[in-house]
Coordinates of C-alpha atoms and ligand atoms in Angstrom, one line a residue:
Chain J
M1 CA 82.1 41.2 64.5
D2 CA 81.0 42.4 67.9
I3 CA 82.3 40.1 70.5
K4 CA 81.8 41.7 74.0
K5 CA 84.7 44.0 74.8
D6 CA 85.4 42.5 78.3
V7 CA 85.7 38.9 77.1
A8 CA 89.3 37.9 77.9
V9 CA 91.3 35.2 76.1
S10 CA 94.4 33.6 77.5
D11 CA 97.2 32.1 75.5
S12 CA 96.4 28.7 76.9
G13 CA 92.9 28.6 75.3
F14 CA 90.8 29.9 78.2
V15 CA 88.1 32.5 77.7
F16 CA 86.8 34.4 80.7
Y17 CA 83.8 36.6 80.9
P18 CA 84.0 38.7 84.0
T19 CA 80.3 39.9 83.9
T20 CA 79.0 36.4 84.7
G21 CA 82.2 34.9 86.0
E22 CA 81.9 32.1 83.5
S23 CA 84.9 30.5 81.8
F24 CA 85.1 28.6 78.6
S25 CA 87.7 26.6 76.8
V26 CA 88.5 27.1 73.1
N27 CA 90.6 25.1 70.7
P28 CA 93.4 26.8 68.8
L29 CA 91.3 27.9 65.8
G30 CA 88.5 29.1 68.2
M31 CA 91.1 31.2 70.0
E32 CA 92.5 32.7 66.7
I33 CA 89.0 33.6 65.6
I34 CA 88.1 35.3 68.9
R35 CA 91.3 37.3 68.5
L36 CA 90.4 38.3 65.0
M37 CA 86.9 39.3 66.2
K38 CA 88.4 41.4 68.9
D39 CA 90.5 43.1 66.2
D40 CA 87.1 43.9 64.5
K41 CA 87.7 41.7 61.5
S42 CA 84.6 41.0 59.4
F43 CA 83.1 37.6 58.8
D44 CA 84.5 37.6 55.2
K45 CA 88.0 38.6 56.4
I46 CA 88.0 35.9 59.0
T47 CA 86.9 33.3 56.4
E48 CA 89.6 34.5 54.0
Y49 CA 92.2 34.3 56.8
V50 CA 91.3 30.7 57.7
V51 CA 91.2 29.6 54.1
D52 CA 94.7 31.1 53.6
H53 CA 96.2 29.4 56.6
Y54 CA 94.4 26.1 56.9
N55 CA 93.7 23.2 54.7
V56 CA 90.0 23.9 54.3
E57 CA 87.3 24.8 51.7
S58 CA 85.6 28.2 52.2
S59 CA 82.2 26.5 52.3
T60 CA 83.3 24.4 55.3
I61 CA 84.8 27.3 57.3
E62 CA 81.8 29.5 56.5
K63 CA 79.4 26.9 57.9
D64 CA 81.7 26.2 60.9
L65 CA 82.2 29.9 61.6
L66 CA 78.4 30.5 61.5
D67 CA 78.1 27.7 64.0
F68 CA 80.9 29.1 66.2
I69 CA 79.2 32.6 66.3
E70 CA 75.9 30.9 67.1
M71 CA 77.6 29.3 70.1
L72 CA 79.1 32.7 71.1
N73 CA 75.6 34.1 71.0
H74 CA 74.3 31.2 72.9
F75 CA 76.8 31.9 75.7
S76 CA 76.0 35.6 75.5
L77 CA 79.5 36.6 74.5
M78 CA 78.4 38.7 71.5
E79 CA 77.0 42.2 71.6
D80 CA 73.3 42.1 71.5
D81 CA 72.8 43.1 67.9
G82 CA 74.7 39.9 67.1
E83 CA 75.5 41.1 63.6
G84 CA 79.0 40.8 62.3
Chain P
M1 CA 103.5 28.1 52.8
E2 CA 102.4 24.7 54.2
K3 CA 98.8 25.1 55.4
Q4 CA 97.8 23.8 58.8
Q5 CA 95.5 20.9 59.4
Y6 CA 92.0 22.2 59.9
E7 CA 89.9 21.5 62.9
R8 CA 86.6 23.4 63.2
P9 CA 86.6 26.2 65.9
L10 CA 85.2 25.1 69.2
I11 CA 84.1 26.9 72.4
K12 CA 82.8 25.0 75.4
R13 CA 81.6 26.2 78.8
L14 CA 83.7 24.9 81.6
E15 CA 81.6 23.1 84.1
S16 CA 82.6 21.6 87.4
K17 CA 79.9 19.1 87.7
I18 CA 81.3 15.5 87.6
P19 CA 80.5 13.0 86.4
N20 CA 78.4 14.5 83.7
K21 CA 75.6 12.7 81.9
F22 CA 77.8 12.2 78.9
G23 CA 79.5 9.4 80.8
A24 CA 83.0 8.2 80.4
K25 CA 85.7 10.0 78.4
P26 CA 85.7 9.0 74.7
N27 CA 88.3 6.7 73.4
L28 CA 91.5 8.6 73.1
I29 CA 92.7 6.9 70.0
P30 CA 91.0 6.6 66.7
I31 CA 90.1 3.1 65.4
T32 CA 91.9 3.3 62.0
H33 CA 92.1 -0.4 61.4
I34 CA 90.0 -3.6 62.1
D35 CA 92.1 -6.8 62.2
E36 CA 94.9 -4.8 60.5
V37 CA 92.7 -3.7 57.5
A38 CA 92.3 0.0 57.1
V39 CA 88.8 1.4 57.8
K40 CA 89.3 3.9 55.0
D41 CA 90.0 1.1 52.5
L42 CA 87.0 -1.0 53.7
I43 CA 84.7 2.0 53.1
S44 CA 86.2 2.9 49.8
E45 CA 85.9 -0.6 48.5
H46 CA 82.6 -1.7 50.1
G47 CA 80.7 1.6 50.7
S48 CA 79.3 3.2 53.8
P49 CA 77.6 2.1 56.1
L50 CA 79.4 -1.3 56.3
F51 CA 79.2 -4.1 58.8
V52 CA 82.6 -5.7 59.5
I53 CA 82.9 -9.0 61.3
S54 CA 86.1 -10.4 62.7
E55 CA 86.4 -14.1 62.2
K56 CA 89.4 -14.2 64.4
K57 CA 87.4 -12.6 67.3
I58 CA 84.5 -15.0 66.9
R59 CA 86.9 -17.9 67.1
S60 CA 88.7 -16.6 70.1
N61 CA 85.4 -15.8 71.9
I62 CA 84.0 -19.3 71.5
R63 CA 87.4 -20.9 72.4
K64 CA 87.6 -18.8 75.5
A65 CA 84.0 -19.7 76.4
R66 CA 84.6 -23.4 75.8
K67 CA 87.7 -23.3 77.9
A68 CA 85.8 -21.5 80.8
F69 CA 83.3 -24.4 80.9
E70 CA 85.4 -27.3 79.9
T71 CA 88.0 -26.7 82.6
R72 CA 85.2 -26.8 85.2
Y73 CA 82.9 -29.5 83.9
P74 CA 83.5 -32.8 82.1
K75 CA 80.7 -32.6 79.4
V76 CA 80.0 -29.3 77.6
Q77 CA 78.3 -28.5 74.4
F78 CA 77.7 -25.0 72.9
A79 CA 74.8 -24.5 70.4
W80 CA 74.9 -21.4 68.3
S81 CA 71.8 -19.3 68.8
Y82 CA 70.8 -18.6 65.2
K83 CA 68.6 -15.5 65.9
T84 CA 71.5 -13.7 67.4
N85 CA 73.2 -13.7 64.0
Y86 CA 72.2 -16.2 61.4
L87 CA 74.5 -15.2 58.5
D88 CA 75.7 -18.4 57.0
A89 CA 79.4 -17.4 57.3
V90 CA 78.9 -16.6 61.0
C91 CA 77.0 -19.8 61.8
R92 CA 79.5 -21.9 59.9
T93 CA 82.4 -20.4 61.9
F94 CA 80.7 -21.5 65.1
H95 CA 79.9 -24.9 63.6
Q96 CA 83.6 -25.3 62.7
E97 CA 84.4 -24.5 66.3
G98 CA 82.1 -27.4 67.4
S99 CA 78.9 -25.6 68.2
W100 CA 75.5 -27.2 67.4
A101 CA 72.6 -25.1 66.2
E102 CA 69.9 -23.6 68.3
V103 CA 66.9 -22.4 66.3
V104 CA 63.4 -20.9 67.1
S105 CA 61.5 -21.0 63.8
D106 CA 61.1 -23.2 60.8
F107 CA 63.0 -20.7 58.8
E108 CA 66.0 -20.9 61.2
Y109 CA 65.6 -24.7 61.3
D110 CA 65.9 -24.9 57.5
K111 CA 68.8 -22.5 57.6
A112 CA 70.7 -24.8 60.0
L113 CA 70.0 -27.8 57.7
H114 CA 71.1 -25.8 54.8
N115 CA 74.3 -25.1 56.6
G116 CA 74.9 -28.8 56.9
V117 CA 74.1 -29.3 60.6
N118 CA 72.9 -32.8 61.2
G119 CA 69.3 -32.8 62.5
S120 CA 70.3 -34.5 65.7
K121 CA 72.5 -31.5 66.5
I122 CA 69.7 -29.0 66.1
I123 CA 68.0 -27.7 69.2
Y124 CA 64.5 -26.5 68.3
N125 CA 63.2 -23.9 70.7
G126 CA 60.5 -21.3 70.8
P127 CA 56.7 -21.1 71.0
D128 CA 56.0 -21.1 67.2
K129 CA 56.9 -24.4 65.8
T130 CA 54.7 -25.2 62.8
P131 CA 53.3 -28.7 62.5
E132 CA 55.3 -29.3 59.4
S133 CA 58.5 -28.3 61.0
I134 CA 57.7 -30.5 64.1
K135 CA 57.3 -33.4 61.7
K136 CA 60.6 -32.6 60.1
A137 CA 62.3 -32.3 63.5
I138 CA 61.0 -35.6 64.6
Q139 CA 62.1 -37.3 61.4
N140 CA 65.6 -35.7 61.7
N141 CA 66.0 -36.8 65.3
S142 CA 66.3 -33.1 66.4
L143 CA 66.0 -32.0 70.0
I144 CA 62.5 -30.5 70.4
H145 CA 62.2 -28.2 73.4
I146 CA 58.5 -28.0 74.4
D147 CA 57.3 -24.5 75.2
H148 CA 53.5 -25.1 75.8
L149 CA 51.0 -27.8 76.1
D150 CA 49.4 -27.2 72.7
E151 CA 52.8 -28.0 71.3
Y152 CA 53.0 -31.2 73.4
Y153 CA 49.8 -32.4 71.8
T154 CA 51.0 -31.6 68.3
I155 CA 54.2 -33.6 68.9
Q156 CA 52.3 -36.5 70.4
E157 CA 50.0 -36.7 67.4
T158 CA 52.7 -36.2 64.8
A159 CA 55.1 -38.7 66.4
D160 CA 52.2 -41.2 66.7
A161 CA 51.3 -40.8 63.0
L162 CA 54.9 -41.1 62.0
G163 CA 55.6 -44.1 64.2
I164 CA 58.9 -42.4 65.3
K165 CA 59.7 -41.5 68.9
A166 CA 60.3 -37.8 69.3
K167 CA 63.3 -36.6 71.4
V168 CA 62.0 -33.9 73.6
A169 CA 63.1 -31.6 76.4
V170 CA 61.1 -29.2 78.5
R171 CA 61.6 -25.5 78.7
I172 CA 61.4 -24.5 82.4
N173 CA 60.9 -21.0 83.7
M174 CA 61.6 -20.2 87.3
D175 CA 62.3 -17.6 90.0
T176 CA 66.0 -17.0 90.1
G177 CA 65.9 -13.8 92.0
V178 CA 66.1 -11.7 88.9
Y179 CA 63.0 -9.7 87.9
P180 CA 61.0 -9.4 85.7
M181 CA 60.8 -13.1 85.6
W182 CA 60.7 -14.6 82.1
D183 CA 57.7 -16.8 82.8
R184 CA 56.0 -16.5 79.4
F185 CA 58.1 -19.3 77.9
G186 CA 57.9 -22.9 79.0
F187 CA 56.5 -24.3 82.2
N188 CA 56.9 -23.0 85.7
Y189 CA 59.1 -24.7 88.2
E190 CA 57.7 -23.3 91.4
N191 CA 53.9 -23.8 90.8
G192 CA 54.1 -27.4 89.6
Q193 CA 53.5 -26.8 85.9
A194 CA 56.8 -28.3 85.1
W195 CA 56.0 -31.6 86.7
T196 CA 52.6 -31.8 85.0
V197 CA 54.2 -31.8 81.6
L198 CA 57.2 -34.0 82.7
N199 CA 54.7 -36.6 83.9
K200 CA 52.8 -36.5 80.6
I201 CA 56.0 -37.0 78.6
M202 CA 57.2 -39.8 80.8
R203 CA 53.9 -41.6 80.3
S204 CA 53.9 -41.0 76.5
D205 CA 55.1 -43.9 74.4
V206 CA 56.0 -41.7 71.5
M207 CA 58.3 -39.3 73.3
T208 CA 61.7 -39.6 75.0
L209 CA 62.6 -37.1 77.6
V210 CA 66.2 -36.2 76.8
G211 CA 66.8 -32.9 78.5
L212 CA 65.7 -29.9 80.6
H213 CA 66.1 -26.4 79.3
T214 CA 65.9 -22.9 80.6
H215 CA 66.7 -19.4 79.4
I216 CA 66.4 -17.2 82.4
G217 CA 66.7 -13.8 80.7
T218 CA 68.9 -11.8 78.5
F219 CA 71.9 -9.6 79.1
M220 CA 72.0 -11.0 82.6
L221 CA 74.2 -9.1 85.0
S222 CA 74.0 -11.7 87.8
A223 CA 76.0 -14.9 87.6
I224 CA 74.3 -16.1 90.8
A225 CA 71.0 -16.3 89.1
Y226 CA 72.5 -19.0 86.8
G227 CA 73.6 -21.0 89.8
V228 CA 70.0 -20.9 91.2
A229 CA 68.6 -22.0 87.8
A230 CA 71.1 -24.8 87.4
S231 CA 70.2 -26.1 90.9
K232 CA 66.5 -26.1 90.1
L233 CA 67.0 -28.0 86.8
A234 CA 69.3 -30.4 88.6
D235 CA 66.6 -30.9 91.2
L236 CA 64.0 -31.8 88.5
A237 CA 66.5 -34.1 86.8
I238 CA 67.1 -36.0 90.0
G239 CA 63.4 -36.1 90.7
I240 CA 62.8 -37.8 87.3
R241 CA 65.6 -40.2 88.0
T242 CA 64.0 -41.1 91.4
K243 CA 60.4 -41.3 90.2
Y244 CA 60.8 -42.9 86.8
D245 CA 64.3 -44.4 87.0
H246 CA 65.0 -42.3 83.9
Q247 CA 68.2 -40.5 83.3
I248 CA 68.1 -37.3 81.2
E249 CA 70.9 -36.7 78.8
Y250 CA 71.4 -33.0 79.2
I251 CA 70.7 -29.7 81.0
D252 CA 70.5 -26.7 78.7
M253 CA 71.1 -23.4 80.4
G254 CA 70.1 -21.3 77.4
G255 CA 71.8 -18.0 76.7
G256 CA 71.7 -14.5 78.2
F257 CA 75.2 -13.9 79.4
A258 CA 75.9 -10.1 79.3
S259 CA 78.2 -9.0 76.5
V260 CA 80.8 -6.2 76.8
N261 CA 78.2 -3.7 75.8
R262 CA 77.0 -0.9 78.2
L263 CA 73.3 -0.7 78.9
K264 CA 71.8 2.8 78.7
G265 CA 72.0 4.7 81.9
S266 CA 75.0 2.9 83.4
Y267 CA 78.0 5.0 84.0
L268 CA 80.7 2.4 83.5
P269 CA 81.5 0.5 80.4
G270 CA 80.3 -3.1 80.4
V271 CA 83.9 -4.3 80.0
D272 CA 84.6 -3.1 83.5
T273 CA 81.4 -4.1 85.3
N274 CA 79.7 -7.1 83.6
P275 CA 80.3 -10.6 84.9
T276 CA 82.8 -12.5 82.7
I277 CA 82.2 -15.9 81.0
D278 CA 84.3 -17.4 83.8
D279 CA 81.9 -16.0 86.4
F280 CA 78.9 -17.5 84.6
A281 CA 80.8 -20.8 84.1
E282 CA 81.8 -21.0 87.8
A283 CA 78.2 -20.4 89.0
I284 CA 76.6 -23.0 86.7
T285 CA 79.2 -25.8 87.0
T286 CA 79.4 -25.4 90.8
A287 CA 75.7 -25.8 91.1
L288 CA 75.7 -28.9 88.9
I289 CA 78.6 -30.5 90.5
N290 CA 77.2 -29.9 93.9
A291 CA 73.8 -31.3 93.0
D292 CA 73.0 -35.0 93.9
F293 CA 74.0 -36.5 90.6
K294 CA 75.9 -39.7 90.8
P295 CA 79.4 -38.9 89.5
D296 CA 79.0 -41.1 86.4
E297 CA 75.5 -39.6 85.7
L298 CA 76.4 -35.9 85.3
P299 CA 74.3 -34.6 82.4
L300 CA 75.8 -33.0 79.4
L301 CA 75.8 -29.2 79.9
I302 CA 74.5 -27.3 76.9
L303 CA 74.9 -23.5 76.5
E304 CA 73.1 -21.4 73.9
T305 CA 75.2 -18.3 74.4
G306 CA 74.5 -15.7 71.8
R307 CA 75.5 -12.0 72.3
A308 CA 78.4 -12.7 74.6
L309 CA 80.1 -14.6 71.8
I310 CA 79.5 -12.2 68.9
D311 CA 78.8 -8.6 70.1
D312 CA 82.4 -7.6 70.2
A313 CA 83.3 -9.4 67.0
A314 CA 81.5 -6.9 64.8
S315 CA 81.6 -3.2 64.1
L316 CA 79.5 -0.9 62.0
L317 CA 81.4 1.7 59.9
G318 CA 79.7 4.9 58.9
T319 CA 80.2 8.4 57.6
V320 CA 79.3 11.8 58.9
I321 CA 76.6 13.4 56.8
S322 CA 76.4 16.7 58.6
N323 CA 77.0 18.5 61.9
K324 CA 74.2 20.7 63.2
R325 CA 73.5 22.9 66.2
L326 CA 70.3 22.2 68.0
S327 CA 68.2 25.1 69.2
D328 CA 69.4 24.7 72.8
G329 CA 73.1 24.9 71.7
R330 CA 73.8 21.2 71.7
R331 CA 75.9 19.8 68.9
S332 CA 74.4 17.1 66.8
T333 CA 76.0 14.9 64.2
I334 CA 74.1 13.0 61.5
L335 CA 75.5 9.7 60.4
D336 CA 74.5 7.6 57.5
I337 CA 73.7 4.8 60.0
G338 CA 70.1 4.7 61.3
V339 CA 68.3 2.7 64.0
N340 CA 67.0 0.5 61.2
L341 CA 70.6 -0.9 61.0
L342 CA 71.4 -0.5 64.6
F343 CA 68.4 -1.8 66.5
T344 CA 70.4 -2.4 69.6
S345 CA 71.0 1.3 70.0
F346 CA 67.6 1.4 71.7
W347 CA 69.1 -0.3 74.7
Y348 CA 72.9 -0.1 74.5
E349 CA 75.2 2.9 74.4
H350 CA 77.5 1.6 71.7
P351 CA 81.0 3.2 71.6
I352 CA 81.4 5.5 68.6
T353 CA 85.0 6.3 67.7
P354 CA 86.4 8.3 64.8
A355 CA 88.4 6.4 62.3
Q356 CA 90.9 9.2 61.7
P357 CA 93.2 11.0 64.0
F358 CA 91.8 13.8 66.1
T359 CA 92.9 16.3 68.7
Q360 CA 92.0 16.4 72.4
Y361 CA 89.2 18.8 71.9
T362 CA 85.8 17.3 72.3
E363 CA 82.1 18.3 72.3
D364 CA 79.1 16.8 73.9
T365 CA 77.1 15.5 71.0
V366 CA 73.8 13.9 70.1
V367 CA 74.3 11.4 67.3
Y368 CA 71.4 11.0 64.9
G369 CA 70.8 8.6 62.0
P370 CA 69.7 9.7 58.5
L371 CA 66.1 8.6 58.8
C372 CA 63.3 11.2 58.7
M373 CA 62.1 10.0 62.1
N374 CA 62.4 11.5 65.5
I375 CA 63.3 8.2 67.0
D376 CA 66.4 7.8 64.9
V377 CA 68.9 8.5 67.6
L378 CA 72.0 6.4 68.0
R379 CA 73.4 8.2 71.1
E380 CA 71.6 10.8 73.1
H381 CA 74.7 12.0 74.8
I382 CA 78.3 11.2 73.8
T383 CA 81.5 13.1 74.1
L384 CA 83.1 13.1 70.7
P385 CA 86.1 14.7 69.1
L386 CA 85.4 17.3 66.4
L387 CA 84.1 15.4 63.4
N388 CA 83.9 16.9 59.9
K389 CA 81.5 16.0 57.1
D390 CA 82.7 12.8 55.4
D391 CA 84.7 11.7 58.3
H392 CA 84.3 8.0 59.2
V393 CA 83.3 6.5 62.5
V394 CA 83.4 3.0 63.9
I395 CA 80.5 1.8 66.1
Q396 CA 81.6 -1.1 68.2
Y397 CA 80.0 -4.2 69.7
V398 CA 77.2 -4.6 67.1
G399 CA 77.5 -8.3 66.4
A400 CA 74.4 -9.6 68.1
Y401 CA 70.8 -9.1 66.9
N402 CA 71.5 -6.2 64.5
M403 CA 72.2 -8.3 61.4
T404 CA 69.0 -10.2 62.1
Q405 CA 66.6 -7.6 63.5
W406 CA 67.6 -4.8 61.0
M407 CA 64.9 -3.4 58.8
Q408 CA 64.7 -2.4 55.2
F409 CA 63.3 1.0 56.0
I410 CA 63.9 4.2 54.0
T411 CA 67.4 3.0 53.1
L412 CA 68.6 -0.3 51.6
R413 CA 70.6 -2.6 53.8
P414 CA 74.4 -2.4 53.3
R415 CA 77.0 -5.0 52.6
I416 CA 78.5 -7.2 55.3
V417 CA 82.1 -8.3 55.2
M418 CA 84.0 -10.7 57.3
I419 CA 87.8 -10.4 57.8
D420 CA 89.3 -13.9 58.0
E421 CA 92.3 -15.0 59.9
K422 CA 94.6 -14.3 56.9
R423 CA 93.2 -10.8 56.7
N424 CA 91.2 -11.4 53.6
V425 CA 88.1 -9.3 53.4
N426 CA 85.2 -11.6 52.3
I427 CA 81.8 -10.3 51.3
I428 CA 79.4 -12.4 53.3
R429 CA 76.2 -10.5 52.4
E430 CA 75.6 -8.3 49.5
R431 CA 74.1 -4.8 49.7
E432 CA 70.5 -4.7 48.8
H433 CA 69.3 -3.4 45.4
L434 CA 66.0 -1.9 44.4
D435 CA 65.5 -4.9 42.1
R436 CA 65.5 -7.3 45.0
I437 CA 62.9 -5.3 46.8
L438 CA 60.7 -5.0 43.7
E439 CA 60.9 -8.7 43.2
F440 CA 58.4 -9.2 46.1
E441 CA 55.9 -6.6 44.9
K442 CA 53.1 -6.9 42.5
V443 CA 51.1 -4.0 40.9
P444 CA 47.5 -4.7 40.0
D445 CA 46.8 -3.9 36.3
H446 CA 44.6 -0.9 36.9
L447 CA 47.4 0.8 38.9
K448 CA 50.0 0.3 36.2
K449 CA 49.5 3.7 34.5
F450 CA 49.0 7.2 35.7
D451 CA 49.2 10.7 34.3
L452 CA 50.6 13.5 36.5
Ligands
PLP1 C1 66.1 -19.9 74.0 C2 67.2 -18.9 73.8 N1 68.4 -19.4 73.8 C3 69.5 -18.5 73.6 C4 69.3 -17.2 73.4 C5 70.5 -16.3 73.2 O1 70.5 -15.3 74.1 P1 71.8 -14.3 74.3 O2 72.1 -13.7 73.0 O3 71.3 -13.3 75.3 O4 72.9 -15.1 74.8 C6 68.0 -16.7 73.4 C7 67.7 -15.2 73.2 O5 66.8 -14.6 73.5 C8 66.9 -17.5 73.6 O6 65.6 -17.1 73.7

């Protein structure tokens, strides 16, 4: 999962992208997922992690994770190939 | 290990532009109950979508409105505007609170009779009164408000044939400083039309002029306009008194007071900006009291208030079908409620609030209905907490015009319940079934069979 290397996440839920100077806010699960992505975890691994830790069906998190990645792409925070 | 509560991952760009087009912050607390009945239970028992009406709220609204007028003016009468919401249970609540009936078609007229309203307490408005219903209204001693001259002649002929005097009033339109002017109904004050018809009535021996009526517009945000209108009607009444030595019984100011809803495009919620019922009452009663009526000749003041008495007494409950991302990155949520059920979403920004707890994280969202139509948009921009599929929402302030203007389109219309003052949930309109729709249809013989 190739999130751009210089994307920075703070403990309080802020994401900063120095290249454009833009900042973003994330909710707790969004922050966890960005951290997992920065640790090079695959889509499936992240899904598994969320299902293990949260009260959620895998179909729901799969759909929501795809949506989340779409938003990261939309904000140009993913490496260009975009593939996980 | 106890698993954590799931909330879908969210990322939002931080923007410094304020205020944004999504308007005010969303409600910070969920609406889990209506009149102490759980939304979850309402939906599991009665299905989704579901209209929920609060009898308690209707009663408190009409009592408050009566108080606003009755503490300022000696003779006041409310008449429930049927078209606003003509469910029998709703009408009867208003009738129990002393309201007469105000109707604008023969269907509505018959509904008022069916509800047990005495004909003499039915105000018959509107441009489309059939000859049969005019006959019925004359026989029942109803108050017929003349909209155009063709109607005047029909009443004249019918009353003549029946040998009964018709009780009539005239609908007057006028310039109150609010535009566009509603000049398509009734007779104009400024150009003399009003006097033309008043003179005709006063010379007719089969009509008694009992009142003057106006309805200056709808969702009026100016109380002053009502003061202007009341002065103009008072002026006509005093003119008739002088010219014909005839005293009219009432002045009917129509409806049109803004409800708590927010019109599209305004930043602040209606609750904070719209005039209150006291503001309207003050403007109208001051104008009448300051007019040149002799103190013992003040006319009865009739109000046909609709939306302001019922909008905030009803909510529409619904369920999230899906969340989607639009091509430009915007979040969209599809509800099981379409514009066919929520007609007023074309001009109001109805508050939409989740019915279950949520966190402080929100997303700017477009809310769509389930119809396969591009126009099926309930809110173009709203800041909403993160909803999941199958979550419930409460859409507020839907009491006026939706349960009458709704359409059977693509989906069948849902059930309507009313919570009474003892918190009993009463079904007041059943959900529609295919059978009921098919009852109206006929298939010609040659179309009965086909092979595919
Ligand atoms: C003659 C008349 N009276 C009363 C009403 C009720 O108006 P509102 O619901 O705006 O109070 C209407 C609505 O258009 C009307 O035409």
